[in-house]
PDB file of C-alpha atoms and ligand atoms in Angstrom:
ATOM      1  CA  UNK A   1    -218.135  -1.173  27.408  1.00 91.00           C
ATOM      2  CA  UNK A   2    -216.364  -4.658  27.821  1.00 93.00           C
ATOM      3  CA  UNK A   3    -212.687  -2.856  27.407  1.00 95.00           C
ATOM      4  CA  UNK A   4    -213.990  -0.168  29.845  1.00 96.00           C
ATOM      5  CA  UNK A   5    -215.509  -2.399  32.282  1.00 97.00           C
ATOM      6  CA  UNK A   6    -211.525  -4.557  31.633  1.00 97.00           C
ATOM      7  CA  UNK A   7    -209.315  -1.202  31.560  1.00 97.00           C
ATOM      8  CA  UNK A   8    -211.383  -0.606  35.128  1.00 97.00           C
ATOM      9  CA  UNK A   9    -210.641  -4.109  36.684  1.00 97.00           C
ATOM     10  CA  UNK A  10    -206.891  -3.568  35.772  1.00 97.00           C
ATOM     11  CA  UNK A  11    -206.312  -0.604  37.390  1.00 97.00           C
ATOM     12  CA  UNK A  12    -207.961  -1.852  40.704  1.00 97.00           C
ATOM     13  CA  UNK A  13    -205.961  -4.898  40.358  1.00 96.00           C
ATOM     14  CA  UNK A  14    -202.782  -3.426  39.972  1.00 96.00           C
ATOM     15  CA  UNK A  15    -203.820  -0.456  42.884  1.00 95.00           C
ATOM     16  CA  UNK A  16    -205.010  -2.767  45.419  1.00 93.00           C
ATOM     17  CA  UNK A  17    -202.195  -4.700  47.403  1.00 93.00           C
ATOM     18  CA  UNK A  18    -203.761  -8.530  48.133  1.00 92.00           C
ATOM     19  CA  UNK A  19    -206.436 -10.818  47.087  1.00 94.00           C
ATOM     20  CA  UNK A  20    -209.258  -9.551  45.465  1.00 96.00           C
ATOM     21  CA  UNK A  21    -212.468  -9.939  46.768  1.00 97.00           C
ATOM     22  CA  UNK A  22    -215.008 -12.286  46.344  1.00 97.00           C
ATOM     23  CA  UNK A  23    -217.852 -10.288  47.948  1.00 98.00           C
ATOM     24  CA  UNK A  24    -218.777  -6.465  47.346  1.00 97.00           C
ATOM     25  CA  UNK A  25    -220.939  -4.187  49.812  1.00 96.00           C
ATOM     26  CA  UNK A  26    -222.469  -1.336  48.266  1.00 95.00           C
ATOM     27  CA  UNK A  27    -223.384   1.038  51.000  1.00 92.00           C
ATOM     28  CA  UNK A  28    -225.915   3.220  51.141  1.00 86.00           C
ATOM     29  CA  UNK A  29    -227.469   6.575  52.797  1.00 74.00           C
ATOM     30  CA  UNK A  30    -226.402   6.749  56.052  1.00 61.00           C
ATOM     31  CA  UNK A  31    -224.556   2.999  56.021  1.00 72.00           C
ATOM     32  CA  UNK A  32    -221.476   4.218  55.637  1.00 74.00           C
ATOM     33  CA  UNK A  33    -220.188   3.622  58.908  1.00 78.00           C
ATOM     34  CA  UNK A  34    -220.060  -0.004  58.501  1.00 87.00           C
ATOM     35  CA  UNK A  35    -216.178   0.648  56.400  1.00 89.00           C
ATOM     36  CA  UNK A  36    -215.337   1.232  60.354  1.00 90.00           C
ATOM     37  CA  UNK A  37    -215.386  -2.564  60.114  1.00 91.00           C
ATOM     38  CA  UNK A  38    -213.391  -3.217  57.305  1.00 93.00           C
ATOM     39  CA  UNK A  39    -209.646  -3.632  58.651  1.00 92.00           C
ATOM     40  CA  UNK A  40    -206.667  -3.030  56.633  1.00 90.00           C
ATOM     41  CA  UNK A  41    -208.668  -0.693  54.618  1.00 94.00           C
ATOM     42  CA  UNK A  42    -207.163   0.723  51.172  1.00 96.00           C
ATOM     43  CA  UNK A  43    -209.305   3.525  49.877  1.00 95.00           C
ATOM     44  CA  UNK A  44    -209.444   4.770  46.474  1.00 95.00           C
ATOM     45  CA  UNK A  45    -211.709   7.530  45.660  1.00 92.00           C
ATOM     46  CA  UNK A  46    -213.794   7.463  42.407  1.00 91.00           C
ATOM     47  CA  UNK A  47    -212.166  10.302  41.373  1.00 89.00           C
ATOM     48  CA  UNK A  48    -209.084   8.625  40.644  1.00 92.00           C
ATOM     49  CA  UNK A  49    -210.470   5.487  39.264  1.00 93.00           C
ATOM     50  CA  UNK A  50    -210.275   5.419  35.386  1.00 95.00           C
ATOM     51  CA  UNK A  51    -214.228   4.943  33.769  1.00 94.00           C
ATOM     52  CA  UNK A  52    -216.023   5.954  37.014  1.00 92.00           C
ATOM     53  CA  UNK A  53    -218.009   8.437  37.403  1.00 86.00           C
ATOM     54  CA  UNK A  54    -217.875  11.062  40.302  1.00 69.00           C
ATOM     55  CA  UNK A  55    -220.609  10.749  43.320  1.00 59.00           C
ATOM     56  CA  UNK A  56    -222.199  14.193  44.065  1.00 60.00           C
ATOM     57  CA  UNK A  57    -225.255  13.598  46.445  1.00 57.00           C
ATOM     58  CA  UNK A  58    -224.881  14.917  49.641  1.00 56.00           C
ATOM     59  CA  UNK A  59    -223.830  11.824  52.232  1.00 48.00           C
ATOM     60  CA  UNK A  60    -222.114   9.760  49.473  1.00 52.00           C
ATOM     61  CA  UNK A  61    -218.318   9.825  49.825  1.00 57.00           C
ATOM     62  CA  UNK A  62    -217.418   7.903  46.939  1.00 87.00           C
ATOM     63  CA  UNK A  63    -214.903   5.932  47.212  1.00 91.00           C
ATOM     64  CA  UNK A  64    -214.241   2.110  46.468  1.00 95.00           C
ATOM     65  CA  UNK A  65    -212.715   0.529  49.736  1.00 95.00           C
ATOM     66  CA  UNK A  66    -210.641  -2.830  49.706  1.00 97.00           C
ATOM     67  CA  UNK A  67    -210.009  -4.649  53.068  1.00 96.00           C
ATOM     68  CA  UNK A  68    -210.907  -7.556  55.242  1.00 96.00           C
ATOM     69  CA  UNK A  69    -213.966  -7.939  57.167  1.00 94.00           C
ATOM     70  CA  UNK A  70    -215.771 -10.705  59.505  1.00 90.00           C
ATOM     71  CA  UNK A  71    -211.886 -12.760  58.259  1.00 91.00           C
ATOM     72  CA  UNK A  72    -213.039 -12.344  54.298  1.00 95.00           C
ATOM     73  CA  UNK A  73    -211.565  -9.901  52.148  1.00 96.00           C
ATOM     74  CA  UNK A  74    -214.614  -7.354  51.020  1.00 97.00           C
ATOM     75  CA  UNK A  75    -214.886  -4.179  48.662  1.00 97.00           C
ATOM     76  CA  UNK A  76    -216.866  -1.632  49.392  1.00 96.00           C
ATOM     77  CA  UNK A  77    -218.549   1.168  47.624  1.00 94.00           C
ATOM     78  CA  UNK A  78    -218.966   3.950  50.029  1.00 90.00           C
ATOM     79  CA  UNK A  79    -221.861   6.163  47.772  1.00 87.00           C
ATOM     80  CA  UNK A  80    -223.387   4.926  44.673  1.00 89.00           C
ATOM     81  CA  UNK A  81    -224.269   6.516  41.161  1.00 91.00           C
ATOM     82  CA  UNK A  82    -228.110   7.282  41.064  1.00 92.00           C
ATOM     83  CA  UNK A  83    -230.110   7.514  38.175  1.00 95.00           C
ATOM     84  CA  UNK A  84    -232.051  10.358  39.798  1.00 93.00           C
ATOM     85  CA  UNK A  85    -228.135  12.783  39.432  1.00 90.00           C
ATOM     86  CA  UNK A  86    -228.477  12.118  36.077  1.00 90.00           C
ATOM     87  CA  UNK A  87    -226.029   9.275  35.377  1.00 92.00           C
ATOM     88  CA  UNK A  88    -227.697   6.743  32.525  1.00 93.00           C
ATOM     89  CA  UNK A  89    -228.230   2.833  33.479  1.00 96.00           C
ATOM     90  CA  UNK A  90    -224.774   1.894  31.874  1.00 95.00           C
ATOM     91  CA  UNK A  91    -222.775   4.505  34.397  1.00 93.00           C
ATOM     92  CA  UNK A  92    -225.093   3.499  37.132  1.00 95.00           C
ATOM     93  CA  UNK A  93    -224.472  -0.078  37.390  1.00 97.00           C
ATOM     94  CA  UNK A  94    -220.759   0.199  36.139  1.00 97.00           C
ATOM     95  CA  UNK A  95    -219.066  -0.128  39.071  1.00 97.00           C
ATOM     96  CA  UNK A  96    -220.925  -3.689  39.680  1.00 98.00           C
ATOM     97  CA  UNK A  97    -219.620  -5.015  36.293  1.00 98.00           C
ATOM     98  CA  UNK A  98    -215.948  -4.149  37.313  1.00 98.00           C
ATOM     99  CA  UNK A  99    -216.644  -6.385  40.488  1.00 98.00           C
ATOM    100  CA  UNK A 100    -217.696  -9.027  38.345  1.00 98.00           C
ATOM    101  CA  UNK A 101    -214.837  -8.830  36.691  1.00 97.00           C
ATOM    102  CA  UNK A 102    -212.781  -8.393  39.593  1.00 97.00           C
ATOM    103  CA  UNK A 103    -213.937 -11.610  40.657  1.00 97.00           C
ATOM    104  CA  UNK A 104    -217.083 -10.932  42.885  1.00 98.00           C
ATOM    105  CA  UNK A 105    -219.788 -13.553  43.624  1.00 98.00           C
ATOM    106  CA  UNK A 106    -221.896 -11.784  46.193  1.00 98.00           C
ATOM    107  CA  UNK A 107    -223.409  -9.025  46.337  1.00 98.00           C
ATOM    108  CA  UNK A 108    -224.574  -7.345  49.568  1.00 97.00           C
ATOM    109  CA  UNK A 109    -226.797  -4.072  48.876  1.00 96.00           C
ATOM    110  CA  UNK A 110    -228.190  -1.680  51.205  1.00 94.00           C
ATOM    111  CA  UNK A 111    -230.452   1.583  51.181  1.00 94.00           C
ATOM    112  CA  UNK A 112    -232.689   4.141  53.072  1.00 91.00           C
ATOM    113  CA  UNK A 113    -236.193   3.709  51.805  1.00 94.00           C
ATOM    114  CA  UNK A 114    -239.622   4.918  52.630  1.00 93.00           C
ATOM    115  CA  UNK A 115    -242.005   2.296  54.283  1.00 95.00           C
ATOM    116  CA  UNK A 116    -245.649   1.910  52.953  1.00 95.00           C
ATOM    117  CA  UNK A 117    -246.176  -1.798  54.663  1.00 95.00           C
ATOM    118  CA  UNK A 118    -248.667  -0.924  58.034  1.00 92.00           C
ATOM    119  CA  UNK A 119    -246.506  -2.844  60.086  1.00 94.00           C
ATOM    120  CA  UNK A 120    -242.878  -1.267  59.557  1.00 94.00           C
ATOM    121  CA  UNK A 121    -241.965   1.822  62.217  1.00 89.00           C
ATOM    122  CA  UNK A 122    -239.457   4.010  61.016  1.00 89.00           C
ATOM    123  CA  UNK A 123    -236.144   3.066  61.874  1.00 90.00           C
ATOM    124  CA  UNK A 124    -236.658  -0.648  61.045  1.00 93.00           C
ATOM    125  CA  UNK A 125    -234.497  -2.762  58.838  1.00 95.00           C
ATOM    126  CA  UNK A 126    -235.948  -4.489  56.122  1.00 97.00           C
ATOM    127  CA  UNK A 127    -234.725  -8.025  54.688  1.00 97.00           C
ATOM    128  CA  UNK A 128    -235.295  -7.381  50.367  1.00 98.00           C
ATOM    129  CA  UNK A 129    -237.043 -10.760  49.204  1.00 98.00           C
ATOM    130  CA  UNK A 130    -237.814  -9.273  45.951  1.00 98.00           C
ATOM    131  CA  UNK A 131    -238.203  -5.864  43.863  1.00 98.00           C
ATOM    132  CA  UNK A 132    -240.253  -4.463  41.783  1.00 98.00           C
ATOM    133  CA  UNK A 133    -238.647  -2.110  39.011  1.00 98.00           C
ATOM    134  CA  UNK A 134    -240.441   0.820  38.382  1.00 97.00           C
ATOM    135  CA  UNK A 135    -237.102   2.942  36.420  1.00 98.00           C
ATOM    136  CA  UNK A 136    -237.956   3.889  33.280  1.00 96.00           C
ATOM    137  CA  UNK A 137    -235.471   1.838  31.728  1.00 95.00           C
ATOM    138  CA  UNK A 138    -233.586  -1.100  32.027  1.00 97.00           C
ATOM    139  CA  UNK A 139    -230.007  -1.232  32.370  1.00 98.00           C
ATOM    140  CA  UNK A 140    -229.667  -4.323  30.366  1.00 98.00           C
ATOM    141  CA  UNK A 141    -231.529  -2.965  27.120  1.00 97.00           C
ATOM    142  CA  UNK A 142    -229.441  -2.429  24.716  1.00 95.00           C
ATOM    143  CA  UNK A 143    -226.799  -4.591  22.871  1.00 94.00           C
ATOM    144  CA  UNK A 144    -226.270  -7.700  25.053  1.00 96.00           C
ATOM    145  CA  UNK A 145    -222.600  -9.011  25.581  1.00 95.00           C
ATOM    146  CA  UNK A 146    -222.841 -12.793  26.085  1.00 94.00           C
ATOM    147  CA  UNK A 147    -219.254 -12.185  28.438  1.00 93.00           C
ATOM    148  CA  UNK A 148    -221.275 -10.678  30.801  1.00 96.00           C
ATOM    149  CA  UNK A 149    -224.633 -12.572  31.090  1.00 96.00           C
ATOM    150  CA  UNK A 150    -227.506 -14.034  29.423  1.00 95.00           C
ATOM    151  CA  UNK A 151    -230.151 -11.949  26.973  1.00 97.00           C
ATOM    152  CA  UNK A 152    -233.009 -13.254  28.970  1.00 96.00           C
ATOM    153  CA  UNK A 153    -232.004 -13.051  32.371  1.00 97.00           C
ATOM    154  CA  UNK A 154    -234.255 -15.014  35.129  1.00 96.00           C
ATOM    155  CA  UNK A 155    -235.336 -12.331  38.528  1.00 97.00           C
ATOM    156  CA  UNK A 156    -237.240 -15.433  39.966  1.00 97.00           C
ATOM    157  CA  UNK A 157    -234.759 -15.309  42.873  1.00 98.00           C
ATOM    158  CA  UNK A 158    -233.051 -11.737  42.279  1.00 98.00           C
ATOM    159  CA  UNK A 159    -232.791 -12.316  46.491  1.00 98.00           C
ATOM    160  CA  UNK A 160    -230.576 -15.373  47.538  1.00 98.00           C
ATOM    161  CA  UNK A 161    -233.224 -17.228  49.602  1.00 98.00           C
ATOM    162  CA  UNK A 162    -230.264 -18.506  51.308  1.00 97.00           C
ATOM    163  CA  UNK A 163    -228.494 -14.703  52.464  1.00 97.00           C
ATOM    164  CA  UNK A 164    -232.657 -13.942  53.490  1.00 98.00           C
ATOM    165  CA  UNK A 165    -232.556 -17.260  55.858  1.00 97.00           C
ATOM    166  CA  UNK A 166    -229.326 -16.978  57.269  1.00 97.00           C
ATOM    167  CA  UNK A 167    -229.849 -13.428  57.601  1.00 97.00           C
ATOM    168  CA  UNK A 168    -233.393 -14.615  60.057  1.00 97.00           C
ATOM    169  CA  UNK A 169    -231.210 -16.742  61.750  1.00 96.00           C
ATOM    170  CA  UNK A 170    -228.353 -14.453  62.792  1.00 96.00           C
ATOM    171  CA  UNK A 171    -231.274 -12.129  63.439  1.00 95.00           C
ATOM    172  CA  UNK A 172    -233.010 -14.463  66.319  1.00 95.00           C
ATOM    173  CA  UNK A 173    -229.984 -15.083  68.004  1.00 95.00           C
ATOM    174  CA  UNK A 174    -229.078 -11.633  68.271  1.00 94.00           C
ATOM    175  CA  UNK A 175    -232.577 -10.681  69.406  1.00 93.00           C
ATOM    176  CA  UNK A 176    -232.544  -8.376  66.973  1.00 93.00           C
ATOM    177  CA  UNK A 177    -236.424  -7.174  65.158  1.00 93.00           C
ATOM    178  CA  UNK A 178    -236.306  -7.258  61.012  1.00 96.00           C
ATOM    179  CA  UNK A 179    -238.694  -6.999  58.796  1.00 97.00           C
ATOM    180  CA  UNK A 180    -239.290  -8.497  55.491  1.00 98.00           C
ATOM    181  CA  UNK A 181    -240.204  -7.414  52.062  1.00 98.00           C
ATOM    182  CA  UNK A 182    -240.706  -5.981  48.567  1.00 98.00           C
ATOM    183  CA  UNK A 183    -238.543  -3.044  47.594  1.00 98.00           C
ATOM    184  CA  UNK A 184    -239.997  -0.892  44.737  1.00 98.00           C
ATOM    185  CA  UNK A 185    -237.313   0.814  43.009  1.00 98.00           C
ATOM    186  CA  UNK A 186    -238.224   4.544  41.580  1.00 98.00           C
ATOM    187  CA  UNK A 187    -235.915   7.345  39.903  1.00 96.00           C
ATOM    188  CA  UNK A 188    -236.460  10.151  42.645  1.00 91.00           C
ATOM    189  CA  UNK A 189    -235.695  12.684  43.121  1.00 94.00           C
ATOM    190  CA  UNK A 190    -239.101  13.772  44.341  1.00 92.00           C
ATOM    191  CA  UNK A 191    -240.214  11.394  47.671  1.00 91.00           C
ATOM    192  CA  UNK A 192    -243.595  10.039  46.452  1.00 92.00           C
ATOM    193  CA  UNK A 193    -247.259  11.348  47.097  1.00 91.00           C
ATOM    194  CA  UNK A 194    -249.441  10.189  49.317  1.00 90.00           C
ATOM    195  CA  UNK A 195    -251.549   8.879  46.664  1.00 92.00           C
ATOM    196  CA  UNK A 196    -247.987   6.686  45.420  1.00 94.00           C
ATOM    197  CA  UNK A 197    -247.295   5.795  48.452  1.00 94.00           C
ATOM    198  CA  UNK A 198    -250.530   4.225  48.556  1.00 94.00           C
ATOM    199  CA  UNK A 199    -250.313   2.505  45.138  1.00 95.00           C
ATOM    200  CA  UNK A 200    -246.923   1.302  45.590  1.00 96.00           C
ATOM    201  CA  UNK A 201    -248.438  -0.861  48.243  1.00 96.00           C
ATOM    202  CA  UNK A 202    -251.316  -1.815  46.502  1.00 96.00           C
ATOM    203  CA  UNK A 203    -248.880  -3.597  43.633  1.00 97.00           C
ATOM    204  CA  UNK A 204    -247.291  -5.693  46.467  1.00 97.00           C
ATOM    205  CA  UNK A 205    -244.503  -3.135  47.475  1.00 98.00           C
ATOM    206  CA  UNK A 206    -243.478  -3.027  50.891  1.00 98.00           C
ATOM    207  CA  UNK A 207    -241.004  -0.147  50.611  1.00 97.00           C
ATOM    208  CA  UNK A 208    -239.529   2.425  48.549  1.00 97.00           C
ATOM    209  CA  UNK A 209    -236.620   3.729  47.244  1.00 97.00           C
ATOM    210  CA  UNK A 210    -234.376   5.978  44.324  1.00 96.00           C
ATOM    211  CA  UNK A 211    -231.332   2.703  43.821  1.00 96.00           C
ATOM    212  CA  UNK A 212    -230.100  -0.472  44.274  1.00 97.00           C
ATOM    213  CA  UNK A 213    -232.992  -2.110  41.299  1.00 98.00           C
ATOM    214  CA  UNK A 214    -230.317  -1.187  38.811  1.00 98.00           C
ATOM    215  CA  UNK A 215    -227.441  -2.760  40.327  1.00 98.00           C
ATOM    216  CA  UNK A 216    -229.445  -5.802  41.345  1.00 98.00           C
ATOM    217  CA  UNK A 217    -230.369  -6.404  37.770  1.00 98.00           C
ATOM    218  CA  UNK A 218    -227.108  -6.324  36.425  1.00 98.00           C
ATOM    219  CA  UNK A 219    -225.705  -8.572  39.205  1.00 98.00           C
ATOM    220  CA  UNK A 220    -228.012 -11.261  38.709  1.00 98.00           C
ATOM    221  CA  UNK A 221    -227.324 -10.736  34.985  1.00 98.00           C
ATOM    222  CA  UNK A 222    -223.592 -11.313  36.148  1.00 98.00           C
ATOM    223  CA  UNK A 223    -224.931 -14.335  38.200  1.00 97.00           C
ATOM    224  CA  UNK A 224    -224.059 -12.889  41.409  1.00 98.00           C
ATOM    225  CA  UNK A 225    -226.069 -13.858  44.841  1.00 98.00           C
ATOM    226  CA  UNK A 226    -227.499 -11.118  46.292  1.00 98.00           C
ATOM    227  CA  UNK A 227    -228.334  -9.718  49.349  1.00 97.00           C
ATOM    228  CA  UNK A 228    -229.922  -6.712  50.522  1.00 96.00           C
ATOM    229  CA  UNK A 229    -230.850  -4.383  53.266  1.00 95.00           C
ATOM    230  CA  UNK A 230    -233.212  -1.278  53.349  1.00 95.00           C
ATOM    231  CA  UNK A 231    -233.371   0.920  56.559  1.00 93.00           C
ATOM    232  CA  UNK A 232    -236.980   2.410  56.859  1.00 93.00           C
ATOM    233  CA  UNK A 233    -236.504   5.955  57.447  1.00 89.00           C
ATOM    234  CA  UNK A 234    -239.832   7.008  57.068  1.00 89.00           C
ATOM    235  CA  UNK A 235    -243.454   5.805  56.042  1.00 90.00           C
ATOM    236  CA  UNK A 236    -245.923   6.729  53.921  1.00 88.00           C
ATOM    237  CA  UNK A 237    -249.299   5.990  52.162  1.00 83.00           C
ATOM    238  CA  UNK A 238    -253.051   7.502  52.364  1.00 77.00           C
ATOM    239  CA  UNK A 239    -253.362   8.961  55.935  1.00 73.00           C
ATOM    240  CA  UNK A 240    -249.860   9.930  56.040  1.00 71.00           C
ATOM    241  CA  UNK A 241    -248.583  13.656  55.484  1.00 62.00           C
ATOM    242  CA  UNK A 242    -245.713  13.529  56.903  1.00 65.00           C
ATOM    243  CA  UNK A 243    -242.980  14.419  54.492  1.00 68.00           C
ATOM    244  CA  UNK A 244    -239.195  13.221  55.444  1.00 70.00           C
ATOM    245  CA  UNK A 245    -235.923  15.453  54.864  1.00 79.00           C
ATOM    246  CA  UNK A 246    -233.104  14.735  53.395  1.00 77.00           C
ATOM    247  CA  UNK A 247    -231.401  14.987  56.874  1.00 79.00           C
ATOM    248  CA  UNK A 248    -234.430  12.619  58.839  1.00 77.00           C
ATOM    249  CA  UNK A 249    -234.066   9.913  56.177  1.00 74.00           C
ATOM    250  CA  UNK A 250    -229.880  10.249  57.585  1.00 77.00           C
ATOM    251  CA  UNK A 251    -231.006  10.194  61.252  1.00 79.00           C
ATOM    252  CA  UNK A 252    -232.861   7.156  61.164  1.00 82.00           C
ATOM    253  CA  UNK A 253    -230.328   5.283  58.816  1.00 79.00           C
ATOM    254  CA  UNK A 254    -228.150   6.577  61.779  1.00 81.00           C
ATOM    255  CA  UNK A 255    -231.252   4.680  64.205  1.00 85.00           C
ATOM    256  CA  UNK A 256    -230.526   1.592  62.114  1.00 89.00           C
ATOM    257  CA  UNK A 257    -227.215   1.581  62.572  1.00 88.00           C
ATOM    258  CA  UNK A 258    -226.644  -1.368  65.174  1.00 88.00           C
ATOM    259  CA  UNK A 259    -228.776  -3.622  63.686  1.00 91.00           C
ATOM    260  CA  UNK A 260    -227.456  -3.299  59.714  1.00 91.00           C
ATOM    261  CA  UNK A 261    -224.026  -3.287  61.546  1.00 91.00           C
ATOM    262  CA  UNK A 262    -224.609  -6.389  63.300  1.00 92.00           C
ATOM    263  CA  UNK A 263    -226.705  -7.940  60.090  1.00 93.00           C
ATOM    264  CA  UNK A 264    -223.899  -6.938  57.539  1.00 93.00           C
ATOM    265  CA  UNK A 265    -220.851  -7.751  59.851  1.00 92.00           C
ATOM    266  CA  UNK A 266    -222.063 -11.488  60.913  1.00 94.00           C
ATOM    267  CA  UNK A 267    -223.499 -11.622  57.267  1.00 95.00           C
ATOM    268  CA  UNK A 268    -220.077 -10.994  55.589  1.00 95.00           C
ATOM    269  CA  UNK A 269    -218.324 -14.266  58.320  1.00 95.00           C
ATOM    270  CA  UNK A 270    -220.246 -16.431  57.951  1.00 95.00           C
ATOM    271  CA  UNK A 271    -221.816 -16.543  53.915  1.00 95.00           C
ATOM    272  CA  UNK A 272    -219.711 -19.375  52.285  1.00 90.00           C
ATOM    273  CA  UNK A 273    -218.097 -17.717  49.271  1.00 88.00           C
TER     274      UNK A 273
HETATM  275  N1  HPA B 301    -239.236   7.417  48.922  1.00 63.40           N
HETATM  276  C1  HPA B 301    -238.247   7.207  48.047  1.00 63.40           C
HETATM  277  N2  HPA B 301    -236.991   7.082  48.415  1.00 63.40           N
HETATM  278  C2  HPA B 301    -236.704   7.133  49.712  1.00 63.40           C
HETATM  279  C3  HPA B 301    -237.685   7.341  50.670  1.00 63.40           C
HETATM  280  C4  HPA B 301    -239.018   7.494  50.254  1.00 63.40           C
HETATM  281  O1  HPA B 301    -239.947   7.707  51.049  1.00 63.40           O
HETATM  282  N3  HPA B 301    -237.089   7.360  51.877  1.00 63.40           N
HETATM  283  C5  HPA B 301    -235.772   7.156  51.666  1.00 63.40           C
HETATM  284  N4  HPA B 301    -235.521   7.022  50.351  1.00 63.40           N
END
């Protein structure tokens, strides 16, 4: 994995014309739009980068995109590698060790995810202050490389406390509503019951979702800050029937879309790196 995860960085560095980034986006159903942002864009598809594996959900591009945003120079990853497609922790949270080793040291993350908290509306965006991990697996079990992080990793502040304030800030002066909570983190592919809706809230989840619990892990292994985003794009629990498609859980990440814009964009200036 290490001369992977090295062979990777390599590549990228000897692809990508300038600096390297200190700050990686990983964007997610229906965020994509936010690499309109990202000037003096360089895209490389997955396809051609050497260890990756290939996105296949529907709305994913996948590709990694290098450029300069908000004055900083970002990467983004425009689709991620679900567990749900079949891909095993390792592949899945890949592409957040070769940031590491690029030289990343912030993390943004962002995902579509089903609301069970009373007060969210569909459409909201939701400020991650924690997760809970309900995969089946860890991506960190297994062999532990001391190069990449600790055996024992703390998750007491998976969320940088910092990214959720300044995020509140940028929010009130923007007069702009976000909401605030747990994520639970699921494989998918099904969307949950009512009945798991309900009992993902009754645990102390506020929302719910098929990514980013993976990746988080294995950045806070990496000692990355994180932030995160989750656009509610539809709600669930005990009186609810309602089941979303595929193509609603787009149109209200498309709802979103100002406010993660405006969230990510101002995020990205003005985080000290
Ligand atoms: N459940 C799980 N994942 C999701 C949902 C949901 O309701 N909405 C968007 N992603």
């Amino acid at each position: 994995m290490l001369e992977q995860i090295a062979q990777t960085a390599d590549f990228l560095r000897s692809r990508v014309i300038g600096e390297m980034p200190k700050l990686a986006i990983i964007l997610g159903t229906g965020l994509g739009p936010i690499v309109d942002y990202i000037e003096e864009k360089q895209v490389i598809p997955y396809s051609e980068i050497p260890n990756f594996p290939i996105s296949t959900v529907e709305g994913h591009a996948g590709c990694l995109i290098f450029g300069e945003m908000g004055g900083k120079r970002v990467m983004a990853m425009q689709g991620r590698f679900h567990y749900y497609e079949g891909y095993d922790m390792k592949q899945v949270t890949f592409p957040v060790r070769v940031m590491r080793a690029l030289g990343v040291e912030t993390l943004f993350v962002s995902n579509a995810a089903g609301g069970m908290n009373k007060d969210f509306k569909v459409g909201d965006v939701m400020i991650i202050t924690d997760h809970i991990n309900l995969f089946p697996e860890n991506p960190l079990r297994g062999k532990n490389y001391k190069e990449l992080g600790d055996r024992f990793p703390a998750m007491t502040e998976a969320y940088s406390h910092e990214y959720v304030k300044l995020a509140n800030k940028i929010a009130e002066e923007k007069g702009l509503r976000l909401v605030h909570g747990v994520y639970v983190g699921t494989t998918g592919p099904t969307f949950e019951t009512p009945a798991e809706y309900e009992y993902f809230r009754v645990i102390g989840g506020d929302a719910v979702g098929m990514s980013t619990v993976p990746e988080v892990i294995v950045a806070n292994h990496a000692g990355m800050k994180v932030f995160g985003i989750s656009v509610i794009t539809d709600l669930g629990g005990k009186d609810i029937t309602y089941v979303p498609t595929h193509e609603e859980v787009q149109e209200a990440a498309v709802t979103a879309q100002p406010t993660t814009v405006a969230i990510i964009s101002e995020m990205v200036a003005r985080v000290e790196l």
